[in-house]
Every structure is written in structure tokens, then in C-alpha cells.
Amino acid sequence: MIYTSDARLPRLVLDSAQELSAMHGELARLAEMPGAASSPVQHPDWLVYELASRGDRARAHVLLARDDRGRLLGYAPFLVEDHHARIAFGDHRLGVYRGRVLRLLGSGVVAQPSSRAAAEAAIAMLLRADPSARVLRIQETTLPNTFMQALAGPGRGFSGVAANLLDQVNWTIAPQADAAGWLAGMDSKKRNDLTRRLRNVYKKLGDGARLRVFTTPGEMDEYCALMNQVYARSWHADAQAIDWNEPARRACFATLASSGRIVGHMLLLGERPVAYVHGYRLGGRYLLDDTGYDEAFAALGVGSALVFQAVQDLMARHPGETIDFGYGDNQYKRVLATDQAHCASLYLVRGPAARLRFAMVGPMRAAYRMARRLRQK
């Protein structure tokens, strides 16, 4: 337990599953408020899953801020991990740092917008007071990041380092009353192309093609089994192996489904899964976490067609929610999104050794960008 100079205002640190469980209800109520969490992974249910699936490879480190009446203002859900920070430089991955890292789930402090600045300031004070907090990782965030601003800068102890060598963009669809309004905002050529491509996919697949949407706890075992099948036949499996049938994952999905926080769209041909769009909901925001398809059907464009269909279904089920595609330069994001924002992968570092190691990122970024410009000439 860490205290401020005023003993009446404890700022707690939860670092065990038991402490997390005891505060689950209070944390969940805050995370589920509109605008409080930056991502569904900041909900305590997801933190429970992370701990269950990672075993002794990670432990919780949740920092809390309360007001002078003891009410929870906000919290920052960290995982303590051994991490190897590597920067992708062309075909090479260059090591920058290896050691203990506090990885933030999401991109900032979980707090209502009106309380965010106070919560960030309190949690930043906790981190500055902890001598073991040397390297913090924010895997993906839109910019500017106010939590980084509370920690980094003259006299604040930490330095901010953007780990991505090229500029990144986060793509979203602003809240829509229905799909008709969203479609009406497109130019007619784009709208007609999207509609025609979706229709052609079903025509080419034939009568056995159908969409299934998985949202309930009782459907999660079947959903995870189907996801394992289609994921194994997608290019994603070569990049990162995922066992969708892992018991901890199935249990997490059932928990999320019980409160309407998971939506799985799947295109089936008979009983064979052909493509999927997998996402989570929290606080008025849907995060498209992953999309993929069976490579045998790649030529038909089943992946992008299903994303278009899934977006329309989401707008019908949950009108008025932001649809977040995350960062990346995928064509479907450019076509479907209404808004974009700069984003980055961030590290917050302090101490001579960590600062020295991460200082190489700036020159690497400059060299990489110059090499790209020369190749493009």
C-alpha cells in the first residue's frame, strides 16, 4: 500500500488476484461508464483472463486513485512482465531493452472524463514514488496521450519514447443512428462497390453461405472451436499462434458474453468457417480486435466483405456506438472509417540505463525514414 503525504487519502496498489477480486465490482462499475475506459482490455474481467492465461509470466499491478471521500476516481491496470523491446528495422528486429516492464492495458487511466486529470495526476505521483518503475509500456494509443503528459516532461521524472518508426493512424466510425445514415454519407460509387462486393461473395459461395453472430455465453464453446478452425487456415496463424479453445479464453469469453461485451461475426459455408470478425464492446465503444479468413477463399474477398456486413449488423444491434478499427493501414479501414487520429506505441522510461538504451530509437527512426525516402525516389 502506498500513501500520499495525507494519510487520509490512500492510493492503493493491487498486486494480487485476491485483491483484484475483492475490488472487482468497484472497478467494473467505473470501467463500464461511457468514456471511462480506452479499451475493453481495461475491464477487470480481462485482467483476470490475462493473469489466468499467463500464469507466472505476469502479475497484476493496478494503481488506484480516490478522492477525499474515498470514492474511486480512476485506476491504471498494469501487468508486470519481462519484456524484450525490439524495433522492426526493415527485415531486422533490433533489440533495445530487456527487463522488467509495467505494461498498461489500454492507453491511459480508467476514469470518467470529468475526473481524468485528477486521477492521472494521482497515479503519476504513485509511479514517480516507486523506484522499481523504470520502464512503462503503452502498446497502442491515440495522440496526444494525456497520461504520458502527466508522467513525462521537465521535472516529471519520465521521458516519452515513440517506438514506431513510421507515423501510424487509428481509424474509427463515429456513432451512427443506423447503417442507412452511415451509407448515405459515402459517395455513391463507394457505397455501390461495397454493396456489390458483398452480394457477389454470397453469390459465388452459393446457397450454403450464411452469417452467424455469436454473442451469448452458451455459444462461446462453439464459437471458439470454429475460430480455431478458420484461424489455422488464415495467414495470422503463421504470424502468431493462438489457441482459441484455451480454457481460460473460453471462460473469459463466456464472462464477457454474459454482459453483452463480445460480438463474433462468422461467415460459414455449410459448417465450414470461411471468415471472421472478432470484437468487444465496452462503454459505448466497439473494438474490432481481429479479422481474418480462410486463405482458400482469399480471391473472393470474403474478409473485407464480412467486415462491411459486420459493421452494418453492429449499427443495427448497437446504434450510437463508436466502431474502432484500431491502427494500421488496411484498405478496409480507409474505406469504411469516418474519422482518423494519429497514434503510436509508447514507452515511458527513467533512470540512466533505460534512458541510454531507448535513446537509440530516435536516430533509428530518422535513419529508417531517410532510407525509405531514398528507395521511393
mmCIF file of C-alpha atoms in Angstrom:
data_model
loop_
_atom_site.group_PDB
_atom_site.id
_atom_site.type_symbol
_atom_site.label_atom_id
_atom_site.label_comp_id
_atom_site.label_asym_id
_atom_site.label_seq_id
_atom_site.Cartn_x
_atom_site.Cartn_y
_atom_site.Cartn_z
ATOM 1 C CA MET A 1 0.000 0.000 0.000
ATOM 2 C CA ILE A 2 1.323 3.440 -0.947
ATOM 3 C CA TYR A 3 0.146 6.640 0.713
ATOM 4 C CA THR A 4 0.374 10.274 -0.190
ATOM 5 C CA SER A 5 1.575 12.819 2.378
ATOM 6 C CA ASP A 6 -2.023 12.998 3.627
ATOM 7 C CA ALA A 7 -2.692 9.698 5.405
ATOM 8 C CA ARG A 8 -6.436 10.168 4.937
ATOM 9 C CA LEU A 9 -6.034 9.726 1.168
ATOM 10 C CA PRO A 10 -4.673 6.251 0.482
ATOM 11 C CA ARG A 11 -3.705 5.458 -3.113
ATOM 12 C CA LEU A 12 -3.764 1.706 -3.254
ATOM 13 C CA VAL A 13 -1.719 -0.677 -5.346
ATOM 14 C CA LEU A 14 -3.365 -4.030 -6.063
ATOM 15 C CA ASP A 15 -0.805 -6.680 -6.950
ATOM 16 C CA SER A 16 -2.578 -9.978 -6.366
ATOM 17 C CA ALA A 17 -5.538 -11.828 -7.841
ATOM 18 C CA GLN A 18 -7.185 -11.845 -4.417
ATOM 19 C CA GLU A 19 -7.022 -8.050 -4.064
ATOM 20 C CA LEU A 20 -8.289 -7.657 -7.612
ATOM 21 C CA SER A 21 -11.218 -9.966 -6.896
ATOM 22 C CA ALA A 22 -12.144 -8.028 -3.755
ATOM 23 C CA MET A 23 -12.375 -4.788 -5.759
ATOM 24 C CA HIS A 24 -13.851 -6.290 -8.937
ATOM 25 C CA GLY A 25 -17.285 -4.714 -8.585
ATOM 26 C CA GLU A 26 -15.979 -1.203 -7.946
ATOM 27 C CA LEU A 27 -13.501 -1.398 -10.832
ATOM 28 C CA ALA A 28 -16.094 -2.871 -13.208
ATOM 29 C CA ARG A 29 -18.675 -0.173 -12.472
ATOM 30 C CA LEU A 30 -16.181 2.524 -13.376
ATOM 31 C CA ALA A 31 -14.867 0.754 -16.495
ATOM 32 C CA GLU A 32 -18.400 0.318 -17.839
ATOM 33 C CA MET A 33 -19.225 4.038 -17.681
ATOM 34 C CA PRO A 34 -19.248 5.767 -21.090
ATOM 35 C CA GLY A 35 -15.889 7.331 -21.872
ATOM 36 C CA ALA A 36 -14.108 5.872 -18.828
ATOM 37 C CA ALA A 37 -12.045 3.075 -20.425
ATOM 38 C CA SER A 38 -9.943 3.382 -23.554
ATOM 39 C CA SER A 39 -10.377 -0.297 -24.418
ATOM 40 C CA PRO A 40 -12.289 -3.395 -23.286
ATOM 41 C CA VAL A 41 -8.994 -4.871 -22.076
ATOM 42 C CA GLN A 42 -9.077 -2.370 -19.181
ATOM 43 C CA HIS A 43 -12.099 -4.075 -17.607
ATOM 44 C CA PRO A 44 -11.163 -6.230 -14.589
ATOM 45 C CA ASP A 45 -12.639 -9.294 -16.308
ATOM 46 C CA TRP A 46 -9.941 -9.023 -18.948
ATOM 47 C CA LEU A 47 -7.231 -8.554 -16.354
ATOM 48 C CA VAL A 48 -8.417 -11.759 -14.661
ATOM 49 C CA TYR A 49 -8.065 -13.538 -18.011
ATOM 50 C CA GLU A 50 -4.568 -12.151 -18.577
ATOM 51 C CA LEU A 51 -3.434 -13.431 -15.202
ATOM 52 C CA ALA A 52 -5.053 -16.855 -15.681
ATOM 53 C CA SER A 53 -3.599 -17.372 -19.145
ATOM 54 C CA ARG A 54 -0.083 -16.088 -18.404
ATOM 55 C CA GLY A 55 0.462 -17.840 -15.099
ATOM 56 C CA ASP A 56 3.761 -16.864 -13.501
ATOM 57 C CA ARG A 57 4.832 -14.848 -16.567
ATOM 58 C CA ALA A 58 2.929 -11.779 -15.372
ATOM 59 C CA ARG A 59 1.336 -10.336 -12.276
ATOM 60 C CA ALA A 60 -1.158 -7.565 -11.704
ATOM 61 C CA HIS A 61 -0.124 -4.081 -10.665
ATOM 62 C CA VAL A 62 -3.250 -1.915 -10.514
ATOM 63 C CA LEU A 63 -2.866 1.643 -9.250
ATOM 64 C CA LEU A 64 -5.901 3.394 -7.812
ATOM 65 C CA ALA A 65 -6.759 7.000 -7.042
ATOM 66 C CA ARG A 66 -9.554 8.001 -4.666
ATOM 67 C CA ASP A 67 -10.989 11.382 -3.779
ATOM 68 C CA ASP A 68 -11.084 12.819 -0.262
ATOM 69 C CA ARG A 69 -14.330 10.941 0.437
ATOM 70 C CA GLY A 70 -12.846 7.595 -0.528
ATOM 71 C CA ARG A 71 -14.607 7.311 -3.884
ATOM 72 C CA LEU A 72 -12.716 5.711 -6.731
ATOM 73 C CA LEU A 73 -11.580 8.387 -9.172
ATOM 74 C CA GLY A 74 -9.711 6.103 -11.514
ATOM 75 C CA TYR A 75 -7.309 3.228 -11.914
ATOM 76 C CA ALA A 76 -4.450 2.180 -14.169
ATOM 77 C CA PRO A 77 -4.344 -1.577 -14.896
ATOM 78 C CA PHE A 78 -0.728 -2.648 -15.387
ATOM 79 C CA LEU A 79 0.826 -6.067 -15.839
ATOM 80 C CA VAL A 80 4.374 -6.619 -14.580
ATOM 81 C CA GLU A 81 6.205 -8.565 -17.290
ATOM 82 C CA ASP A 82 9.675 -9.439 -18.520
ATOM 83 C CA HIS A 83 9.780 -7.727 -21.898
ATOM 84 C CA HIS A 84 12.157 -7.558 -24.829
ATOM 85 C CA ALA A 85 11.700 -4.213 -26.583
ATOM 86 C CA ARG A 86 12.678 -4.649 -30.231
ATOM 87 C CA ILE A 87 12.268 -2.214 -33.098
ATOM 88 C CA ALA A 88 11.435 -3.573 -36.552
ATOM 89 C CA PHE A 89 14.029 -2.027 -38.867
ATOM 90 C CA GLY A 90 13.314 -3.367 -42.337
ATOM 91 C CA ASP A 91 13.708 -7.150 -42.154
ATOM 92 C CA HIS A 92 15.585 -6.922 -38.882
ATOM 93 C CA ARG A 93 14.359 -6.570 -35.303
ATOM 94 C CA LEU A 94 16.872 -4.642 -33.272
ATOM 95 C CA GLY A 95 16.943 -5.155 -29.518
ATOM 96 C CA VAL A 96 16.629 -2.002 -27.426
ATOM 97 C CA TYR A 97 15.844 -3.143 -23.885
ATOM 98 C CA ARG A 98 15.253 -6.351 -21.992
ATOM 99 C CA GLY A 99 13.933 -6.471 -18.458
ATOM 100 C CA ARG A 100 11.058 -5.630 -16.144
ATOM 101 C CA VAL A 101 8.281 -3.572 -17.695
ATOM 102 C CA LEU A 102 4.928 -2.285 -16.477
ATOM 103 C CA ARG A 103 2.606 -2.822 -19.456
ATOM 104 C CA LEU A 104 -0.528 -0.737 -19.327
ATOM 105 C CA LEU A 105 -3.679 -2.445 -20.540
ATOM 106 C CA GLY A 106 -5.307 0.108 -22.829
ATOM 107 C CA SER A 107 -3.860 3.558 -23.342
ATOM 108 C CA GLY A 108 -4.482 5.517 -20.151
ATOM 109 C CA VAL A 109 -6.164 5.788 -16.785
ATOM 110 C CA VAL A 110 -9.706 4.408 -16.458
ATOM 111 C CA ALA A 111 -11.734 7.391 -15.248
ATOM 112 C CA GLN A 112 -14.753 9.468 -16.109
ATOM 113 C CA PRO A 113 -13.757 12.383 -18.349
ATOM 114 C CA SER A 114 -14.509 14.903 -15.591
ATOM 115 C CA SER A 115 -12.148 13.097 -13.174
ATOM 116 C CA ARG A 116 -9.449 12.013 -15.610
ATOM 117 C CA ALA A 117 -6.932 14.804 -14.959
ATOM 118 C CA ALA A 118 -7.084 14.318 -11.177
ATOM 119 C CA ALA A 119 -6.777 10.537 -11.486
ATOM 120 C CA GLU A 120 -3.843 10.818 -13.888
ATOM 121 C CA ALA A 121 -2.036 13.204 -11.550
ATOM 122 C CA ALA A 122 -2.534 10.912 -8.538
ATOM 123 C CA ILE A 123 -1.406 7.783 -10.381
ATOM 124 C CA ALA A 124 1.571 9.608 -11.912
ATOM 125 C CA MET A 125 2.612 10.540 -8.363
ATOM 126 C CA LEU A 126 2.422 6.872 -7.341
ATOM 127 C CA LEU A 127 4.631 5.836 -10.236
ATOM 128 C CA ARG A 128 7.204 8.532 -9.516
ATOM 129 C CA ALA A 129 7.310 7.380 -5.882
ATOM 130 C CA ASP A 130 8.002 3.756 -6.906
ATOM 131 C CA PRO A 131 11.755 3.332 -7.567
ATOM 132 C CA SER A 132 11.184 -0.006 -9.315
ATOM 133 C CA ALA A 133 9.010 1.612 -12.016
ATOM 134 C CA ARG A 134 11.641 2.266 -14.670
ATOM 135 C CA VAL A 135 10.007 1.301 -17.964
ATOM 136 C CA LEU A 136 6.292 1.629 -18.735
ATOM 137 C CA ARG A 137 4.794 0.382 -21.970
ATOM 138 C CA ILE A 138 1.665 1.669 -23.737
ATOM 139 C CA GLN A 139 1.226 -0.688 -26.650
ATOM 140 C CA GLU A 140 -1.090 1.484 -28.729
ATOM 141 C CA THR A 141 -2.605 4.915 -28.124
ATOM 142 C CA THR A 142 -4.052 7.823 -29.995
ATOM 143 C CA LEU A 143 -2.135 11.063 -29.661
ATOM 144 C CA PRO A 144 -1.782 13.202 -27.670
ATOM 145 C CA ASN A 145 -1.740 10.864 -24.686
ATOM 146 C CA THR A 146 -2.654 12.807 -21.545
ATOM 147 C CA PHE A 147 -1.345 10.089 -19.208
ATOM 148 C CA MET A 148 2.084 10.384 -20.830
ATOM 149 C CA GLN A 149 1.888 14.155 -20.427
ATOM 150 C CA ALA A 150 1.241 13.674 -16.693
ATOM 151 C CA LEU A 151 4.352 11.496 -16.375
ATOM 152 C CA ALA A 152 6.850 12.872 -18.882
ATOM 153 C CA GLY A 153 8.484 16.254 -19.226
ATOM 154 C CA PRO A 154 10.804 18.550 -17.266
ATOM 155 C CA GLY A 155 10.723 17.710 -13.583
ATOM 156 C CA ARG A 156 8.280 14.841 -14.017
ATOM 157 C CA GLY A 157 10.822 12.028 -13.994
ATOM 158 C CA PHE A 158 9.930 10.038 -17.102
ATOM 159 C CA SER A 159 10.782 10.523 -20.765
ATOM 160 C CA GLY A 160 8.358 9.537 -23.516
ATOM 161 C CA VAL A 161 9.610 7.470 -26.449
ATOM 162 C CA ALA A 162 7.546 6.622 -29.534
ATOM 163 C CA ALA A 163 8.604 3.129 -30.629
ATOM 164 C CA ASN A 164 7.007 3.107 -34.088
ATOM 165 C CA LEU A 165 9.410 4.192 -36.835
ATOM 166 C CA LEU A 166 6.650 5.424 -39.149
ATOM 167 C CA ASP A 167 3.586 7.503 -38.341
ATOM 168 C CA GLN A 168 0.517 5.417 -37.512
ATOM 169 C CA VAL A 169 -3.190 6.167 -37.847
ATOM 170 C CA ASN A 170 -6.139 4.896 -35.785
ATOM 171 C CA TRP A 171 -9.405 4.520 -37.746
ATOM 172 C CA THR A 172 -12.943 4.786 -36.346
ATOM 173 C CA ILE A 173 -16.550 5.144 -37.420
ATOM 174 C CA ALA A 174 -18.233 7.915 -35.463
ATOM 175 C CA PRO A 175 -21.505 6.995 -33.680
ATOM 176 C CA GLN A 176 -24.310 6.411 -36.182
ATOM 177 C CA ALA A 177 -28.058 6.215 -35.632
ATOM 178 C CA ASP A 178 -28.243 3.393 -38.177
ATOM 179 C CA ALA A 179 -26.405 1.903 -41.147
ATOM 180 C CA ALA A 180 -28.534 3.847 -43.624
ATOM 181 C CA GLY A 181 -27.190 7.148 -42.339
ATOM 182 C CA TRP A 182 -23.599 5.898 -42.472
ATOM 183 C CA LEU A 183 -24.030 4.633 -46.029
ATOM 184 C CA ALA A 184 -25.680 7.876 -47.079
ATOM 185 C CA GLY A 185 -22.531 9.733 -46.017
ATOM 186 C CA MET A 186 -20.450 7.863 -48.607
ATOM 187 C CA ASP A 187 -20.164 8.835 -52.232
ATOM 188 C CA SER A 188 -22.409 6.690 -54.424
ATOM 189 C CA LYS A 189 -19.544 4.841 -56.152
ATOM 190 C CA LYS A 190 -18.024 3.671 -52.874
ATOM 191 C CA ARG A 191 -21.423 2.673 -51.492
ATOM 192 C CA ASN A 192 -22.383 0.739 -54.620
ATOM 193 C CA ASP A 193 -18.988 -1.005 -54.811
ATOM 194 C CA LEU A 194 -19.219 -2.203 -51.219
ATOM 195 C CA THR A 195 -22.777 -3.444 -51.632
ATOM 196 C CA ARG A 196 -21.990 -5.211 -54.890
ATOM 197 C CA ARG A 197 -18.905 -6.947 -53.487
ATOM 198 C CA LEU A 198 -20.839 -8.273 -50.510
ATOM 199 C CA ARG A 199 -23.622 -9.531 -52.767
ATOM 200 C CA ASN A 200 -21.100 -11.178 -55.116
ATOM 201 C CA VAL A 201 -19.361 -13.025 -52.270
ATOM 202 C CA TYR A 202 -22.611 -14.724 -51.252
ATOM 203 C CA LYS A 203 -23.450 -15.419 -54.895
ATOM 204 C CA LYS A 204 -20.086 -17.108 -55.550
ATOM 205 C CA LEU A 205 -20.182 -19.109 -52.319
ATOM 206 C CA GLY A 206 -23.673 -20.382 -53.134
ATOM 207 C CA ASP A 207 -26.726 -21.284 -51.104
ATOM 208 C CA GLY A 208 -24.738 -22.753 -48.210
ATOM 209 C CA ALA A 209 -23.217 -19.366 -47.276
ATOM 210 C CA ARG A 210 -24.619 -17.678 -44.163
ATOM 211 C CA LEU A 211 -23.691 -15.215 -41.457
ATOM 212 C CA ARG A 212 -23.718 -16.252 -37.808
ATOM 213 C CA VAL A 213 -23.325 -13.835 -34.935
ATOM 214 C CA PHE A 214 -22.130 -15.195 -31.572
ATOM 215 C CA THR A 215 -22.995 -13.126 -28.506
ATOM 216 C CA THR A 216 -24.276 -15.395 -25.710
ATOM 217 C CA PRO A 217 -22.394 -17.435 -23.082
ATOM 218 C CA GLY A 218 -23.890 -20.691 -24.370
ATOM 219 C CA GLU A 219 -22.445 -20.059 -27.841
ATOM 220 C CA MET A 220 -18.859 -19.427 -26.772
ATOM 221 C CA ASP A 221 -17.622 -23.041 -26.805
ATOM 222 C CA GLU A 222 -18.863 -23.489 -30.374
ATOM 223 C CA TYR A 223 -17.522 -20.094 -31.367
ATOM 224 C CA CYS A 224 -14.042 -20.820 -30.006
ATOM 225 C CA ALA A 225 -13.963 -24.206 -31.770
ATOM 226 C CA LEU A 226 -14.908 -22.592 -35.085
ATOM 227 C CA MET A 227 -12.384 -19.809 -34.551
ATOM 228 C CA ASN A 228 -9.635 -22.384 -34.088
ATOM 229 C CA GLN A 229 -10.567 -23.953 -37.424
ATOM 230 C CA VAL A 230 -10.614 -20.778 -39.511
ATOM 231 C CA TYR A 231 -7.686 -19.133 -37.727
ATOM 232 C CA ALA A 232 -5.458 -22.122 -38.506
ATOM 233 C CA ARG A 233 -6.188 -21.628 -42.232
ATOM 234 C CA SER A 234 -5.502 -17.865 -42.169
ATOM 235 C CA TRP A 235 -2.220 -16.011 -42.617
ATOM 236 C CA HIS A 236 -2.481 -14.908 -38.974
ATOM 237 C CA ALA A 237 -1.561 -18.390 -37.783
ATOM 238 C CA ASP A 238 1.927 -18.077 -39.270
ATOM 239 C CA ALA A 239 2.451 -14.686 -37.639
ATOM 240 C CA GLN A 240 1.094 -15.624 -34.190
ATOM 241 C CA ALA A 241 -0.234 -18.937 -32.957
ATOM 242 C CA ILE A 242 -3.418 -18.576 -30.873
ATOM 243 C CA ASP A 243 -5.382 -21.366 -29.208
ATOM 244 C CA TRP A 244 -8.932 -20.016 -29.229
ATOM 245 C CA ASN A 245 -10.047 -23.139 -27.347
ATOM 246 C CA GLU A 246 -7.795 -22.431 -24.374
ATOM 247 C CA PRO A 247 -9.926 -22.946 -21.216
ATOM 248 C CA ALA A 248 -9.052 -19.517 -19.775
ATOM 249 C CA ARG A 249 -10.040 -17.837 -23.056
ATOM 250 C CA ARG A 250 -13.363 -19.707 -23.253
ATOM 251 C CA ALA A 251 -14.123 -18.757 -19.650
ATOM 252 C CA CYS A 252 -13.262 -15.113 -20.363
ATOM 253 C CA PHE A 253 -15.485 -15.031 -23.448
ATOM 254 C CA ALA A 254 -18.391 -16.548 -21.522
ATOM 255 C CA THR A 255 -17.992 -13.866 -18.840
ATOM 256 C CA LEU A 256 -17.892 -11.101 -21.442
ATOM 257 C CA ALA A 257 -20.894 -12.544 -23.245
ATOM 258 C CA SER A 258 -22.933 -12.630 -20.055
ATOM 259 C CA SER A 259 -22.888 -8.822 -20.026
ATOM 260 C CA GLY A 260 -23.079 -8.303 -23.795
ATOM 261 C CA ARG A 261 -19.440 -7.345 -24.241
ATOM 262 C CA ILE A 262 -18.368 -9.729 -27.012
ATOM 263 C CA VAL A 263 -19.560 -9.985 -30.616
ATOM 264 C CA GLY A 264 -18.265 -12.604 -33.026
ATOM 265 C CA HIS A 265 -19.296 -12.440 -36.676
ATOM 266 C CA MET A 266 -18.574 -15.519 -38.758
ATOM 267 C CA LEU A 267 -19.201 -16.339 -42.408
ATOM 268 C CA LEU A 268 -19.951 -20.047 -42.817
ATOM 269 C CA LEU A 269 -20.156 -22.202 -45.914
ATOM 270 C CA GLY A 270 -22.254 -25.075 -44.671
ATOM 271 C CA GLU A 271 -20.452 -25.929 -41.435
ATOM 272 C CA ARG A 272 -17.070 -24.648 -42.595
ATOM 273 C CA PRO A 273 -15.969 -21.253 -41.208
ATOM 274 C CA VAL A 274 -14.730 -19.076 -44.057
ATOM 275 C CA ALA A 275 -14.085 -15.665 -42.437
ATOM 276 C CA TYR A 276 -14.468 -13.970 -39.071
ATOM 277 C CA VAL A 277 -14.688 -10.538 -37.456
ATOM 278 C CA HIS A 278 -13.983 -10.666 -33.721
ATOM 279 C CA GLY A 279 -14.599 -7.733 -31.363
ATOM 280 C CA TYR A 280 -15.511 -6.436 -27.911
ATOM 281 C CA ARG A 281 -17.867 -3.764 -26.551
ATOM 282 C CA LEU A 282 -17.462 -1.505 -23.540
ATOM 283 C CA GLY A 283 -18.800 1.912 -22.554
ATOM 284 C CA GLY A 284 -20.331 2.806 -25.917
ATOM 285 C CA ARG A 285 -17.376 1.614 -27.977
ATOM 286 C CA TYR A 286 -16.884 -1.498 -30.124
ATOM 287 C CA LEU A 287 -13.278 -2.533 -30.731
ATOM 288 C CA LEU A 288 -12.661 -4.706 -33.783
ATOM 289 C CA ASP A 289 -9.912 -6.859 -32.313
ATOM 290 C CA ASP A 290 -9.216 -9.233 -35.195
ATOM 291 C CA THR A 291 -10.463 -10.158 -38.641
ATOM 292 C CA GLY A 292 -9.313 -12.949 -40.905
ATOM 293 C CA TYR A 293 -10.296 -15.521 -43.468
ATOM 294 C CA ASP A 294 -9.534 -18.972 -44.845
ATOM 295 C CA GLU A 295 -6.795 -18.479 -47.459
ATOM 296 C CA ALA A 296 -8.618 -20.878 -49.789
ATOM 297 C CA PHE A 297 -11.280 -18.191 -50.240
ATOM 298 C CA ALA A 298 -8.973 -15.158 -50.413
ATOM 299 C CA ALA A 299 -9.634 -14.469 -54.101
ATOM 300 C CA LEU A 300 -13.326 -13.899 -53.378
ATOM 301 C CA GLY A 301 -12.645 -11.005 -50.996
ATOM 302 C CA VAL A 302 -14.513 -12.695 -48.142
ATOM 303 C CA GLY A 303 -12.609 -10.828 -45.420
ATOM 304 C CA SER A 304 -13.408 -7.254 -46.438
ATOM 305 C CA ALA A 305 -16.967 -8.229 -47.420
ATOM 306 C CA LEU A 306 -17.607 -9.677 -43.963
ATOM 307 C CA VAL A 307 -16.225 -6.566 -42.249
ATOM 308 C CA PHE A 308 -18.695 -4.445 -44.258
ATOM 309 C CA GLN A 309 -21.558 -6.755 -43.299
ATOM 310 C CA ALA A 310 -20.465 -6.889 -39.644
ATOM 311 C CA VAL A 311 -20.365 -3.089 -39.384
ATOM 312 C CA GLN A 312 -23.951 -2.842 -40.632
ATOM 313 C CA ASP A 313 -25.038 -5.536 -38.186
ATOM 314 C CA LEU A 314 -23.326 -3.734 -35.290
ATOM 315 C CA MET A 315 -25.096 -0.497 -36.147
ATOM 316 C CA ALA A 316 -28.426 -2.335 -36.104
ATOM 317 C CA ARG A 317 -27.686 -4.077 -32.785
ATOM 318 C CA HIS A 318 -25.957 -1.206 -31.007
ATOM 319 C CA PRO A 319 -26.825 2.129 -32.639
ATOM 320 C CA GLY A 320 -24.864 5.121 -31.442
ATOM 321 C CA GLU A 321 -21.670 3.244 -30.573
ATOM 322 C CA THR A 322 -18.239 4.176 -31.880
ATOM 323 C CA ILE A 323 -16.704 1.426 -34.025
ATOM 324 C CA ASP A 324 -12.945 1.333 -33.525
ATOM 325 C CA PHE A 325 -10.794 -0.441 -36.140
ATOM 326 C CA GLY A 326 -7.535 0.210 -34.311
ATOM 327 C CA TYR A 327 -4.366 1.318 -36.027
ATOM 328 C CA GLY A 328 -2.928 0.077 -39.297
ATOM 329 C CA ASP A 329 -3.069 0.793 -42.992
ATOM 330 C CA ASN A 330 -5.581 -1.861 -44.073
ATOM 331 C CA GLN A 331 -7.633 -0.783 -47.067
ATOM 332 C CA TYR A 332 -10.976 -1.667 -45.470
ATOM 333 C CA LYS A 333 -10.246 0.770 -42.624
ATOM 334 C CA ARG A 334 -9.616 3.607 -45.042
ATOM 335 C CA VAL A 335 -12.798 2.795 -46.956
ATOM 336 C CA LEU A 336 -15.188 2.306 -44.012
ATOM 337 C CA ALA A 337 -13.930 4.761 -41.389
ATOM 338 C CA THR A 338 -15.316 8.250 -40.923
ATOM 339 C CA ASP A 339 -12.543 9.507 -38.618
ATOM 340 C CA GLN A 340 -8.833 9.059 -38.102
ATOM 341 C CA ALA A 341 -6.307 10.067 -35.462
ATOM 342 C CA HIS A 342 -2.544 9.835 -35.121
ATOM 343 C CA CYS A 343 -1.423 7.035 -32.829
ATOM 344 C CA ALA A 344 1.782 5.470 -31.560
ATOM 345 C CA SER A 345 3.377 2.768 -29.460
ATOM 346 C CA LEU A 346 4.933 4.421 -26.412
ATOM 347 C CA TYR A 347 7.481 3.711 -23.725
ATOM 348 C CA LEU A 348 7.910 5.888 -20.646
ATOM 349 C CA VAL A 349 11.399 5.476 -19.214
ATOM 350 C CA ARG A 350 13.590 6.862 -16.462
ATOM 351 C CA GLY A 351 16.973 6.075 -14.954
ATOM 352 C CA PRO A 352 20.349 6.249 -16.744
ATOM 353 C CA ALA A 353 20.395 2.696 -18.115
ATOM 354 C CA ALA A 354 16.868 2.732 -19.543
ATOM 355 C CA ARG A 355 17.271 6.250 -20.960
ATOM 356 C CA LEU A 356 20.527 5.277 -22.647
ATOM 357 C CA ARG A 357 19.023 2.193 -24.285
ATOM 358 C CA PHE A 358 15.872 3.910 -25.530
ATOM 359 C CA ALA A 359 17.870 6.924 -26.745
ATOM 360 C CA MET A 360 18.818 4.881 -29.830
ATOM 361 C CA VAL A 361 15.190 4.863 -31.056
ATOM 362 C CA GLY A 362 15.266 8.470 -32.279
ATOM 363 C CA PRO A 363 18.323 8.006 -34.561
ATOM 364 C CA MET A 364 16.885 4.680 -35.788
ATOM 365 C CA ARG A 365 13.635 6.429 -36.727
ATOM 366 C CA ALA A 366 15.491 9.150 -38.631
ATOM 367 C CA ALA A 367 17.674 6.617 -40.484
ATOM 368 C CA TYR A 368 14.712 4.417 -41.367
ATOM 369 C CA ARG A 369 12.686 7.308 -42.749
ATOM 370 C CA MET A 370 15.614 8.575 -44.785
ATOM 371 C CA ALA A 371 16.179 5.086 -46.243
ATOM 372 C CA ARG A 372 12.507 4.884 -47.230
ATOM 373 C CA ARG A 373 12.638 8.258 -48.931
ATOM 374 C CA LEU A 374 15.693 7.225 -50.923
ATOM 375 C CA ARG A 375 14.038 3.977 -52.035
ATOM 376 C CA GLN A 376 10.913 5.828 -53.128
ATOM 377 C CA LYS A 377 12.816 8.252 -55.358
#
